[in-house]
mmCIF file of C-alpha atoms and ligand atoms in Angstrom:
data_model
loop_
_atom_site.group_PDB
_atom_site.id
_atom_site.type_symbol
_atom_site.label_atom_id
_atom_site.label_comp_id
_atom_site.label_asym_id
_atom_site.label_seq_id
_atom_site.Cartn_x
_atom_site.Cartn_y
_atom_site.Cartn_z
ATOM 1 C CA GLN Z 1 271.262 82.844 113.181
ATOM 2 C CA ILE Z 2 272.740 81.169 109.799
ATOM 3 C CA ILE Z 3 275.822 80.225 112.229
ATOM 4 C CA LYS Z 4 274.479 78.387 114.427
ATOM 5 C CA GLU Z 5 271.951 76.592 111.448
ATOM 6 C CA GLN Z 6 275.610 75.727 110.273
ATOM 7 C CA THR Z 7 276.646 74.227 114.084
ATOM 8 C CA GLY Z 8 273.965 72.392 113.901
ATOM 9 C CA ILE Z 9 272.334 74.331 117.220
ATOM 10 C CA ILE Z 10 269.130 74.646 116.037
ATOM 11 C CA GLY Z 11 268.705 71.453 116.438
ATOM 12 C CA LEU Z 12 270.081 71.007 119.932
ATOM 13 C CA GLU Z 13 267.754 73.736 120.725
ATOM 14 C CA ASN Z 14 265.136 71.632 119.310
ATOM 15 C CA ARG Z 15 265.599 68.681 120.587
ATOM 16 C CA LEU Z 16 266.304 69.549 124.171
ATOM 17 C CA LYS Z 17 263.539 72.001 123.544
ATOM 18 C CA ASP Z 18 260.862 68.618 123.608
ATOM 19 C CA LYS Z 19 263.443 66.756 125.644
ATOM 20 C CA LEU Z 20 263.435 68.933 128.737
ATOM 21 C CA ASN Z 21 259.915 70.129 127.935
ATOM 22 C CA VAL Z 22 260.251 74.177 128.003
ATOM 23 C CA LYS Z 23 258.810 76.549 126.398
ATOM 24 C CA GLU Z 24 262.003 77.999 124.848
ATOM 25 C CA VAL Z 25 265.856 76.874 125.090
ATOM 26 C CA ASN Z 26 268.877 79.154 123.832
ATOM 27 C CA ILE Z 27 272.218 77.720 123.325
ATOM 28 C CA VAL Z 28 275.447 79.234 122.960
ATOM 29 C CA GLU Z 29 278.190 77.654 121.342
ATOM 30 C CA GLY Z 30 281.304 76.936 123.725
ATOM 31 C CA ASP Z 31 281.275 76.019 127.377
ATOM 32 C CA CYS Z 32 281.417 78.749 130.018
ATOM 33 C CA ASP Z 33 283.775 76.459 132.480
ATOM 34 C CA GLU Z 34 286.029 76.751 129.537
ATOM 35 C CA SER Z 35 286.448 80.803 128.682
ATOM 36 C CA ASP Z 36 284.880 83.994 129.836
ATOM 37 C CA GLU Z 37 284.380 84.792 126.103
ATOM 38 C CA VAL Z 38 281.487 82.287 126.396
ATOM 39 C CA LYS Z 39 280.048 83.406 129.313
ATOM 40 C CA ILE Z 40 280.147 86.901 127.632
ATOM 41 C CA GLU Z 41 278.330 85.274 125.274
ATOM 42 C CA LEU Z 42 275.299 83.572 127.610
ATOM 43 C CA GLY Z 43 274.463 86.990 128.682
ATOM 44 C CA GLU Z 44 274.127 88.342 125.690
ATOM 45 C CA ALA Z 45 271.527 85.629 124.531
ATOM 46 C CA ALA Z 46 269.992 85.850 127.756
ATOM 47 C CA ALA Z 47 269.313 89.614 127.635
ATOM 48 C CA LYS Z 48 267.851 88.847 123.927
ATOM 49 C CA ALA Z 49 265.245 86.172 125.569
ATOM 50 C CA LEU Z 50 263.756 89.077 127.825
ATOM 51 C CA MET Z 51 263.249 91.308 125.324
ATOM 52 C CA ARG Z 52 262.007 88.635 123.402
ATOM 53 C CA SER Z 53 259.674 87.936 126.263
ATOM 54 C CA LEU Z 54 258.520 91.570 126.934
ATOM 55 C CA LYS Z 55 254.581 92.588 126.759
ATOM 56 C CA GLU Z 56 253.557 95.984 127.252
ATOM 57 C CA GLU Z 57 253.987 96.288 130.514
ATOM 58 C CA ASN Z 58 256.557 94.284 132.836
ATOM 59 C CA ILE Z 59 257.906 94.128 135.831
ATOM 60 C CA ILE Z 60 261.255 92.124 135.910
ATOM 61 C CA ALA Z 61 263.059 90.833 138.605
ATOM 62 C CA VAL Z 62 266.850 89.760 138.317
ATOM 63 C CA THR Z 63 268.645 87.084 140.946
ATOM 64 C CA GLY Z 64 272.275 87.729 141.711
ATOM 65 C CA GLY Z 65 275.563 86.149 140.674
ATOM 66 C CA THR Z 66 278.623 86.110 137.845
ATOM 67 C CA THR Z 67 276.163 84.618 135.445
ATOM 68 C CA LEU Z 68 273.175 87.649 135.486
ATOM 69 C CA GLY Z 69 276.120 89.864 136.077
ATOM 70 C CA ASN Z 70 276.792 89.631 132.420
ATOM 71 C CA VAL Z 71 273.511 89.380 131.288
ATOM 72 C CA SER Z 72 272.947 93.049 133.189
ATOM 73 C CA LYS Z 73 276.159 94.307 131.275
ATOM 74 C CA MET Z 74 273.811 93.611 127.724
ATOM 75 C CA VAL Z 75 270.603 94.485 128.726
ATOM 76 C CA LYS Z 76 269.408 97.456 126.267
ATOM 77 C CA PRO Z 77 266.721 99.873 125.698
ATOM 78 C CA ASP Z 78 263.516 98.663 123.833
ATOM 79 C CA PRO Z 79 263.122 99.776 120.269
ATOM 80 C CA LYS Z 80 259.068 99.517 121.029
ATOM 81 C CA HIS Z 81 259.494 101.973 124.025
ATOM 82 C CA ARG Z 82 257.782 99.338 126.327
ATOM 83 C CA LYS Z 83 257.831 99.625 129.774
ATOM 84 C CA MET Z 84 260.178 98.093 132.470
ATOM 85 C CA VAL Z 85 260.184 98.141 136.019
ATOM 86 C CA PHE Z 86 263.433 95.958 137.161
ATOM 87 C CA VAL Z 87 263.320 94.742 141.143
ATOM 88 C CA PRO Z 88 265.727 92.032 142.769
ATOM 89 C CA ALA Z 89 263.762 89.132 143.304
ATOM 90 C CA ARG Z 90 266.127 88.820 146.141
ATOM 91 C CA GLY Z 91 267.707 90.780 149.514
ATOM 92 C CA GLY Z 92 271.481 91.525 149.793
ATOM 93 C CA LEU Z 93 273.515 88.151 149.248
ATOM 94 C CA GLY Z 94 275.792 87.855 151.392
ATOM 95 C CA GLU Z 95 277.905 88.012 148.782
ATOM 96 C CA ARG Z 96 280.602 90.879 146.654
ATOM 97 C CA VAL Z 97 278.491 93.397 145.769
ATOM 98 C CA GLU Z 98 278.511 93.246 142.121
ATOM 99 C CA PHE Z 99 277.014 90.085 142.428
ATOM 100 C CA GLU Z 100 274.127 91.113 144.569
ATOM 101 C CA ALA Z 101 271.046 91.112 143.015
ATOM 102 C CA ASN Z 102 269.900 94.927 144.116
ATOM 103 C CA THR Z 103 273.092 95.966 141.763
ATOM 104 C CA ILE Z 104 273.064 93.713 138.905
ATOM 105 C CA CYS Z 105 268.951 95.424 138.912
ATOM 106 C CA SER Z 106 270.606 98.598 139.265
ATOM 107 C CA GLN Z 107 272.913 97.807 135.871
ATOM 108 C CA MET Z 108 269.925 95.940 134.308
ATOM 109 C CA ALA Z 109 267.888 99.268 134.514
ATOM 110 C CA ASN Z 110 270.230 101.244 133.304
ATOM 111 C CA GLY Z 111 271.336 99.436 129.983
ATOM 112 C CA ALA Z 112 267.245 99.134 129.357
ATOM 113 C CA GLU Z 113 266.979 103.207 130.672
ATOM 114 C CA SER Z 114 264.539 101.876 132.747
ATOM 115 C CA GLU Z 115 262.804 102.245 136.306
ATOM 116 C CA TYR Z 116 264.161 100.108 139.192
ATOM 117 C CA HIS Z 117 263.462 99.986 142.700
ATOM 118 C CA LEU Z 118 265.983 98.466 145.703
ATOM 119 C CA LEU Z 119 265.263 96.182 148.811
ATOM 120 C CA HIS Z 120 267.894 96.844 151.022
ATOM 121 C CA VAL Z 121 267.535 93.599 153.620
ATOM 122 C CA PRO Z 122 269.524 91.416 154.260
ATOM 123 C CA ASP Z 123 269.235 87.649 151.845
ATOM 124 C CA GLU Z 124 269.462 85.428 154.669
ATOM 125 C CA VAL Z 125 267.633 86.786 158.377
ATOM 126 C CA SER Z 126 266.255 84.525 161.323
ATOM 127 C CA ASP Z 127 262.619 84.159 161.919
ATOM 128 C CA GLU Z 128 262.415 87.712 164.239
ATOM 129 C CA THR Z 129 263.936 89.468 161.459
ATOM 130 C CA TYR Z 130 261.775 88.724 159.518
ATOM 131 C CA ASP Z 131 258.957 89.697 161.466
ATOM 132 C CA MET Z 132 260.109 92.233 162.476
ATOM 133 C CA LEU Z 133 261.571 93.755 158.756
ATOM 134 C CA ILE Z 134 257.831 92.800 157.445
ATOM 135 C CA LYS Z 135 256.124 95.218 158.752
ATOM 136 C CA GLU Z 136 258.362 97.930 156.894
ATOM 137 C CA LYS Z 137 256.635 100.192 154.391
ATOM 138 C CA HIS Z 138 259.319 100.330 151.996
ATOM 139 C CA VAL Z 139 259.826 96.394 152.211
ATOM 140 C CA LYS Z 140 256.381 95.568 152.244
ATOM 141 C CA GLU Z 141 255.690 97.975 149.058
ATOM 142 C CA ILE Z 142 258.819 96.666 147.318
ATOM 143 C CA LEU Z 143 258.059 93.219 148.143
ATOM 144 C CA SER Z 144 254.375 93.400 146.891
ATOM 145 C CA LEU Z 145 256.216 94.827 143.459
ATOM 146 C CA ILE Z 146 258.609 91.619 142.989
ATOM 147 C CA GLN Z 147 255.537 89.440 144.000
ATOM 148 C CA SER Z 148 253.626 90.921 140.751
ATOM 149 C CA SER Z 149 256.685 90.199 138.570
ATOM 150 C CA THR Z 150 255.780 89.262 135.152
ATOM 151 C CA ILE Z 151 259.545 87.738 133.553
ATOM 152 C CA ILE Z 152 262.380 86.717 136.109
ATOM 153 C CA ILE Z 153 265.247 86.018 135.285
ATOM 154 C CA HIS Z 154 267.286 84.164 137.445
ATOM 155 C CA GLY Z 155 270.433 81.906 137.872
ATOM 156 C CA ILE Z 156 271.121 78.302 138.949
ATOM 157 C CA GLY Z 157 274.416 77.939 141.362
ATOM 158 C CA ASP Z 158 276.047 74.947 142.105
ATOM 159 C CA ALA Z 159 275.097 73.438 145.845
ATOM 160 C CA LYS Z 160 279.106 73.325 147.028
ATOM 161 C CA LYS Z 161 280.016 76.355 145.621
ATOM 162 C CA MET Z 162 277.719 78.246 146.178
ATOM 163 C CA ALA Z 163 277.372 77.477 150.186
ATOM 164 C CA LYS Z 164 280.697 78.098 150.384
ATOM 165 C CA ARG Z 165 280.522 81.443 148.433
ATOM 166 C CA ARG Z 166 277.611 82.107 150.965
ATOM 167 C CA LYS Z 167 279.765 81.431 153.682
ATOM 168 C CA ALA Z 168 277.137 78.810 154.902
ATOM 169 C CA SER Z 169 277.004 77.672 158.226
ATOM 170 C CA ASP Z 170 279.098 74.518 158.778
ATOM 171 C CA GLU Z 171 275.562 72.600 160.077
ATOM 172 C CA THR Z 172 273.058 73.817 157.018
ATOM 173 C CA ILE Z 173 276.751 72.010 154.848
ATOM 174 C CA GLU Z 174 276.489 69.222 156.558
ATOM 175 C CA ILE Z 175 272.768 68.748 155.732
ATOM 176 C CA LEU Z 176 273.642 70.002 151.903
ATOM 177 C CA GLU Z 177 276.496 66.694 151.986
ATOM 178 C CA LYS Z 178 274.328 64.095 154.125
ATOM 179 C CA GLN Z 179 271.237 65.311 151.617
ATOM 180 C CA ASP Z 180 273.410 65.366 148.458
ATOM 181 C CA ALA Z 181 272.318 68.671 147.416
ATOM 182 C CA VAL Z 182 273.406 69.194 143.633
ATOM 183 C CA GLY Z 183 271.994 72.586 143.438
ATOM 184 C CA GLU Z 184 270.826 76.267 144.241
ATOM 185 C CA ALA Z 185 268.589 78.836 143.208
ATOM 186 C CA PHE Z 186 266.736 81.751 144.724
ATOM 187 C CA GLY Z 187 267.360 80.849 147.645
ATOM 188 C CA TYR Z 188 266.911 76.828 147.738
ATOM 189 C CA TYR Z 189 268.816 73.708 147.558
ATOM 190 C CA PHE Z 190 267.901 70.435 146.039
ATOM 191 C CA ASP Z 191 268.875 67.423 145.017
ATOM 192 C CA GLY Z 192 269.729 65.448 141.565
ATOM 193 C CA ASN Z 193 265.221 64.046 142.083
ATOM 194 C CA GLY Z 194 264.815 68.477 141.797
ATOM 195 C CA ASP Z 195 263.429 67.469 146.130
ATOM 196 C CA VAL Z 196 263.848 70.884 148.311
ATOM 197 C CA ILE Z 197 266.398 69.996 150.873
ATOM 198 C CA HIS Z 198 267.201 73.044 152.150
ATOM 199 C CA ARG Z 199 266.185 76.832 151.654
ATOM 200 C CA ILE Z 200 267.159 80.475 153.331
ATOM 201 C CA ASN Z 201 265.286 82.326 154.999
ATOM 202 C CA THR Z 202 264.995 85.132 152.799
ATOM 203 C CA PHE Z 203 262.582 87.888 151.310
ATOM 204 C CA GLY Z 204 261.885 87.649 147.772
ATOM 205 C CA ILE Z 205 260.696 85.184 145.325
ATOM 206 C CA GLN Z 206 259.693 81.980 146.791
ATOM 207 C CA LEU Z 207 259.365 79.380 144.470
ATOM 208 C CA ASP Z 208 255.424 79.019 144.727
ATOM 209 C CA ASP Z 209 256.047 82.694 143.424
ATOM 210 C CA LEU Z 210 256.930 81.104 140.051
ATOM 211 C CA THR Z 211 253.586 80.816 138.780
ATOM 212 C CA LYS Z 212 252.296 79.881 135.227
ATOM 213 C CA GLU Z 213 251.669 83.745 134.517
ATOM 214 C CA LYS Z 214 255.183 84.558 134.952
ATOM 215 C CA ARG Z 215 257.733 83.848 132.490
ATOM 216 C CA VAL Z 216 260.540 82.227 134.012
ATOM 217 C CA ILE Z 217 264.254 82.830 131.934
ATOM 218 C CA THR Z 218 267.013 80.286 133.743
ATOM 219 C CA VAL Z 219 270.405 81.414 132.448
ATOM 220 C CA ALA Z 220 272.911 78.875 133.540
ATOM 221 C CA GLY Z 221 276.431 77.942 131.647
ATOM 222 C CA GLY Z 222 279.684 75.923 132.209
ATOM 223 C CA SER Z 223 279.356 71.712 131.926
ATOM 224 C CA SER Z 224 279.703 71.960 136.134
ATOM 225 C CA LYS Z 225 276.591 73.131 135.992
ATOM 226 C CA VAL Z 226 275.011 69.927 134.568
ATOM 227 C CA ALA Z 227 273.425 68.242 137.486
ATOM 228 C CA ALA Z 228 272.043 71.635 139.140
ATOM 229 C CA ILE Z 229 270.418 72.929 135.877
ATOM 230 C CA GLN Z 230 269.024 69.119 134.972
ATOM 231 C CA ALA Z 231 267.434 69.128 138.779
ATOM 232 C CA TYR Z 232 266.356 72.366 138.986
ATOM 233 C CA ILE Z 233 264.599 71.997 135.644
ATOM 234 C CA LYS Z 234 262.732 69.024 136.507
ATOM 235 C CA MET Z 235 260.899 71.292 139.126
ATOM 236 C CA GLY Z 236 259.072 72.398 136.421
ATOM 237 C CA TYR Z 237 259.448 76.343 137.045
ATOM 238 C CA THR Z 238 261.511 77.496 133.975
ATOM 239 C CA ASP Z 239 259.929 78.333 130.370
ATOM 240 C CA VAL Z 240 262.849 79.847 129.043
ATOM 241 C CA LEU Z 241 266.373 77.767 129.347
ATOM 242 C CA VAL Z 242 269.449 79.441 127.699
ATOM 243 C CA ILE Z 243 272.739 77.438 127.782
ATOM 244 C CA ASP Z 244 275.804 76.624 126.567
ATOM 245 C CA GLU Z 245 276.532 73.844 124.185
ATOM 246 C CA GLY Z 246 278.804 72.124 127.133
ATOM 247 C CA VAL Z 247 276.119 72.023 129.168
ATOM 248 C CA ALA Z 248 273.175 70.880 125.964
ATOM 249 C CA THR Z 249 275.365 68.291 124.795
ATOM 250 C CA GLN Z 250 275.054 66.212 127.980
ATOM 251 C CA LEU Z 251 271.520 67.247 129.406
ATOM 252 C CA LEU Z 252 270.570 65.597 125.866
ATOM 253 C CA ALA Z 253 272.781 62.273 126.476
ATOM 254 C CA LEU Z 254 271.511 62.107 130.484
ATOM 255 C CA LYS Z 255 268.529 59.651 130.797
HETATM 256 O O1 G3H C 301 271.873 80.878 142.839
HETATM 257 C C1 G3H C 301 272.634 80.723 141.862
HETATM 258 C C2 G3H C 301 273.717 82.010 141.517
HETATM 259 O O2 G3H C 301 273.407 82.866 141.946
HETATM 260 C C3 G3H C 301 274.940 81.287 140.560
HETATM 261 O O3 G3H C 301 276.051 82.582 140.571
HETATM 262 O O4 G3H C 301 276.285 83.065 137.848
HETATM 263 O O5 G3H C 301 278.089 83.293 140.091
HETATM 264 O O6 G3H C 301 277.439 80.916 138.845
HETATM 265 P P1 G3H C 301 277.190 81.929 138.923
#
């Protein structure tokens, strides 16, 4: 806290909180694009934001990605022993298993010495597969748990990078390019105005599920994600924003 005051980070947090109209902004020094150390610190700051958000009973939905992977390594048992149940916000991500929501969910729960439930379905499915799997008892149960989550902690990706990493079809890539997609979160691709231009047919959290009753913690760092983060914030779902200084200074400078 003293270091944050000395470096002016607290002032930056307050100015951004007002500018972006979010309840809380947490900033770590540096830029994730330039140092892995900063990405680790971002994970730690987000884990602390999660612990500060706890109520007596908590169902915590978590997404995948490298950023959330770092958060999951920093989650600790709650000294007040409040109940935490972790669930993945989405199905498998079609990317490396260590970055899938299921893996990160189980890691967080282990760190917190808490319970977890997994969602064993692919991230992207056809309409026919969706209609079939949604009837499965296990899928139904876990989806209802995900929908009743009280806290959601998630990352934001750069649209092009995410489409490539998740091996999107040429057709999808064309749509994203034509419509100037800048970011991706929860399987939704959006443009600079925060308008959704494409969504993956996915199980788990949909944007409509991000209601005011849920506490949404958005974690993202690295200057290369500024456009994606700015656009996502415009959608108005974030309660707590955890970013790095590189992103923060640019967000403050933007109109
Ligand atoms: O949906 C967004 C991605 O999960 C972000 O992934 O943290 O590896 O950049 P990342």
